[in-house]
Amino acid sequence: MLHSELATKLLITGCATTKIQTHIDPEHKNKTYTKILVDVPNANFEFKELLFTKLCNDLSKRSVECITKDDLFPPTREYSEPKVFEIIEQSGIDGWLIIGIGSGGSSSQYIGSQTFGSATVYGNTISGSTNSMATYSYNRNQGYSITMFDMETKYKAFIMEASTSASGLANITNTVFAESLAKKIVNEMFTTGFIE
């Protein structure tokens, strides 16, 4: 019973936590952005799509237009650097947010087992069976390097270092990590005055 309650508690409680540190370029301190190109160059397709969706949704709530690099520059094509900046300028983009996936890891720990049983009575005979299932708790952490380029000056407006961590049974999915990271980035950009 105790193992069952513990497993259930781990399954339904907790969430991912993202910590972030920001370094702002002094010349870009009072700059605000209204149309941002978002790029996650080294993420797998699943995480990239999850992060794009959440980040663009959160930015739109702050009246910031969000365009993904894959939409503006289909990854099936090659672009020269001058062409990239020409398209960005024609699109009216004022900031280019690049999120790099850094080091990370995950681990698991055995926390017990759940036993399920059943019994059948037929006449004077009782038959029963039991099954046990091992239960594990998981830990995951992931680091990120985030850079915003100002498209007017072509210099870095800010850089961020972020890390997301979580533990449990349901809290370590890509969805949870993408949501936590996106929310923290947008909140940090709002707090530091880069978006309104």
JSON list of N, CA and C in Angstrom, two decimals, residues 61-87:
[
{"chain": "A", "resi": 61, "resn": "LYS", "atom": "N", "xyz": [1.56, 36.24, -26.30]},
{"chain": "A", "resi": 61, "resn": "LYS", "atom": "CA", "xyz": [0.82, 36.81, -25.17]},
{"chain": "A", "resi": 61, "resn": "LYS", "atom": "C", "xyz": [1.40, 38.14, -24.73]},
{"chain": "A", "resi": 62, "resn": "ARG", "atom": "N", "xyz": [2.65, 38.39, -25.11]},
{"chain": "A", "resi": 62, "resn": "ARG", "atom": "CA", "xyz": [3.32, 39.66, -24.81]},
{"chain": "A", "resi": 62, "resn": "ARG", "atom": "C", "xyz": [3.34, 40.57, -26.04]},
{"chain": "A", "resi": 63, "resn": "SER", "atom": "N", "xyz": [2.48, 40.27, -27.01]},
{"chain": "A", "resi": 63, "resn": "SER", "atom": "CA", "xyz": [2.36, 41.06, -28.25]},
{"chain": "A", "resi": 63, "resn": "SER", "atom": "C", "xyz": [3.66, 41.08, -29.05]},
{"chain": "A", "resi": 64, "resn": "VAL", "atom": "N", "xyz": [4.39, 39.97, -29.00]},
{"chain": "A", "resi": 64, "resn": "VAL", "atom": "CA", "xyz": [5.61, 39.83, -29.79]},
{"chain": "A", "resi": 64, "resn": "VAL", "atom": "C", "xyz": [5.34, 38.80, -30.88]},
{"chain": "A", "resi": 65, "resn": "GLU", "atom": "N", "xyz": [5.63, 39.19, -32.13]},
{"chain": "A", "resi": 65, "resn": "GLU", "atom": "CA", "xyz": [5.47, 38.25, -33.24]},
{"chain": "A", "resi": 65, "resn": "GLU", "atom": "C", "xyz": [6.67, 37.31, -33.25]},
{"chain": "A", "resi": 66, "resn": "CYS", "atom": "N", "xyz": [6.39, 36.03, -33.36]},
{"chain": "A", "resi": 66, "resn": "CYS", "atom": "CA", "xyz": [7.42, 35.00, -33.31]},
{"chain": "A", "resi": 66, "resn": "CYS", "atom": "C", "xyz": [7.43, 34.22, -34.63]},
{"chain": "A", "resi": 67, "resn": "ILE", "atom": "N", "xyz": [8.60, 34.12, -35.22]},
{"chain": "A", "resi": 67, "resn": "ILE", "atom": "CA", "xyz": [8.77, 33.35, -36.46]},
{"chain": "A", "resi": 67, "resn": "ILE", "atom": "C", "xyz": [9.85, 32.31, -36.22]},
{"chain": "A", "resi": 68, "resn": "THR", "atom": "N", "xyz": [9.60, 31.08, -36.60]},
{"chain": "A", "resi": 68, "resn": "THR", "atom": "CA", "xyz": [10.62, 30.06, -36.43]},
{"chain": "A", "resi": 68, "resn": "THR", "atom": "C", "xyz": [11.57, 30.06, -37.62]},
{"chain": "A", "resi": 69, "resn": "LYS", "atom": "N", "xyz": [12.81, 29.75, -37.36]},
{"chain": "A", "resi": 69, "resn": "LYS", "atom": "CA", "xyz": [13.81, 29.73, -38.44]},
{"chain": "A", "resi": 69, "resn": "LYS", "atom": "C", "xyz": [13.43, 28.71, -39.50]},
{"chain": "A", "resi": 70, "resn": "ASP", "atom": "N", "xyz": [12.87, 27.57, -39.08]},
{"chain": "A", "resi": 70, "resn": "ASP", "atom": "CA", "xyz": [12.49, 26.54, -40.05]},
{"chain": "A", "resi": 70, "resn": "ASP", "atom": "C", "xyz": [11.37, 27.02, -40.98]},
{"chain": "A", "resi": 71, "resn": "ASP", "atom": "N", "xyz": [10.51, 27.92, -40.49]},
{"chain": "A", "resi": 71, "resn": "ASP", "atom": "CA", "xyz": [9.46, 28.47, -41.35]},
{"chain": "A", "resi": 71, "resn": "ASP", "atom": "C", "xyz": [10.03, 29.50, -42.33]},
{"chain": "A", "resi": 72, "resn": "LEU", "atom": "N", "xyz": [10.94, 30.33, -41.84]},
{"chain": "A", "resi": 72, "resn": "LEU", "atom": "CA", "xyz": [11.51, 31.39, -42.69]},
{"chain": "A", "resi": 72, "resn": "LEU", "atom": "C", "xyz": [12.57, 30.84, -43.64]},
{"chain": "A", "resi": 73, "resn": "PHE", "atom": "N", "xyz": [13.34, 29.87, -43.14]},
{"chain": "A", "resi": 73, "resn": "PHE", "atom": "CA", "xyz": [14.40, 29.25, -43.93]},
{"chain": "A", "resi": 73, "resn": "PHE", "atom": "C", "xyz": [14.21, 27.73, -43.92]},
{"chain": "A", "resi": 74, "resn": "PRO", "atom": "N", "xyz": [13.43, 27.17, -44.83]},
{"chain": "A", "resi": 74, "resn": "PRO", "atom": "CA", "xyz": [13.21, 25.72, -44.83]},
{"chain": "A", "resi": 74, "resn": "PRO", "atom": "C", "xyz": [14.55, 24.98, -44.78]},
{"chain": "A", "resi": 75, "resn": "PRO", "atom": "N", "xyz": [14.70, 24.04, -43.85]},
{"chain": "A", "resi": 75, "resn": "PRO", "atom": "CA", "xyz": [15.99, 23.37, -43.65]},
{"chain": "A", "resi": 75, "resn": "PRO", "atom": "C", "xyz": [16.42, 22.47, -44.82]},
{"chain": "A", "resi": 76, "resn": "THR", "atom": "N", "xyz": [15.56, 22.32, -45.79]},
{"chain": "A", "resi": 76, "resn": "THR", "atom": "CA", "xyz": [15.91, 21.52, -46.97]},
{"chain": "A", "resi": 76, "resn": "THR", "atom": "C", "xyz": [16.72, 22.33, -47.99]},
{"chain": "A", "resi": 77, "resn": "ARG", "atom": "N", "xyz": [16.89, 23.63, -47.73]},
{"chain": "A", "resi": 77, "resn": "ARG", "atom": "CA", "xyz": [17.58, 24.50, -48.69]},
{"chain": "A", "resi": 77, "resn": "ARG", "atom": "C", "xyz": [18.85, 25.08, -48.07]},
{"chain": "A", "resi": 78, "resn": "GLU", "atom": "N", "xyz": [19.73, 25.55, -48.95]},
{"chain": "A", "resi": 78, "resn": "GLU", "atom": "CA", "xyz": [20.96, 26.20, -48.52]},
{"chain": "A", "resi": 78, "resn": "GLU", "atom": "C", "xyz": [20.84, 27.71, -48.75]},
{"chain": "A", "resi": 79, "resn": "TYR", "atom": "N", "xyz": [21.37, 28.50, -47.80]},
{"chain": "A", "resi": 79, "resn": "TYR", "atom": "CA", "xyz": [21.30, 29.95, -47.90]},
{"chain": "A", "resi": 79, "resn": "TYR", "atom": "C", "xyz": [22.68, 30.54, -47.63]},
{"chain": "A", "resi": 80, "resn": "SER", "atom": "N", "xyz": [23.06, 31.50, -48.44]},
{"chain": "A", "resi": 80, "resn": "SER", "atom": "CA", "xyz": [24.31, 32.22, -48.18]},
{"chain": "A", "resi": 80, "resn": "SER", "atom": "C", "xyz": [24.05, 33.21, -47.05]},
{"chain": "A", "resi": 81, "resn": "GLU", "atom": "N", "xyz": [25.11, 33.63, -46.37]},
{"chain": "A", "resi": 81, "resn": "GLU", "atom": "CA", "xyz": [24.94, 34.58, -45.26]},
{"chain": "A", "resi": 81, "resn": "GLU", "atom": "C", "xyz": [24.30, 35.88, -45.72]},
{"chain": "A", "resi": 82, "resn": "PRO", "atom": "N", "xyz": [24.73, 36.47, -46.84]},
{"chain": "A", "resi": 82, "resn": "PRO", "atom": "CA", "xyz": [24.04, 37.70, -47.29]},
{"chain": "A", "resi": 82, "resn": "PRO", "atom": "C", "xyz": [22.55, 37.49, -47.55]},
{"chain": "A", "resi": 83, "resn": "LYS", "atom": "N", "xyz": [22.19, 36.32, -48.10]},
{"chain": "A", "resi": 83, "resn": "LYS", "atom": "CA", "xyz": [20.79, 36.03, -48.38]},
{"chain": "A", "resi": 83, "resn": "LYS", "atom": "C", "xyz": [19.98, 35.90, -47.08]},
{"chain": "A", "resi": 84, "resn": "VAL", "atom": "N", "xyz": [20.60, 35.28, -46.08]},
{"chain": "A", "resi": 84, "resn": "VAL", "atom": "CA", "xyz": [19.94, 35.14, -44.77]},
{"chain": "A", "resi": 84, "resn": "VAL", "atom": "C", "xyz": [19.58, 36.51, -44.22]},
{"chain": "A", "resi": 85, "resn": "PHE", "atom": "N", "xyz": [20.56, 37.42, -44.19]},
{"chain": "A", "resi": 85, "resn": "PHE", "atom": "CA", "xyz": [20.31, 38.75, -43.63]},
{"chain": "A", "resi": 85, "resn": "PHE", "atom": "C", "xyz": [19.36, 39.57, -44.50]},
{"chain": "A", "resi": 86, "resn": "GLU", "atom": "N", "xyz": [19.38, 39.34, -45.79]},
{"chain": "A", "resi": 86, "resn": "GLU", "atom": "CA", "xyz": [18.44, 40.02, -46.68]},
{"chain": "A", "resi": 86, "resn": "GLU", "atom": "C", "xyz": [17.01, 39.60, -46.38]},
{"chain": "A", "resi": 87, "resn": "ILE", "atom": "N", "xyz": [16.78, 38.30, -46.19]},
{"chain": "A", "resi": 87, "resn": "ILE", "atom": "CA", "xyz": [15.43, 37.79, -45.88]},
{"chain": "A", "resi": 87, "resn": "ILE", "atom": "C", "xyz": [14.98, 38.29, -44.51]}
]
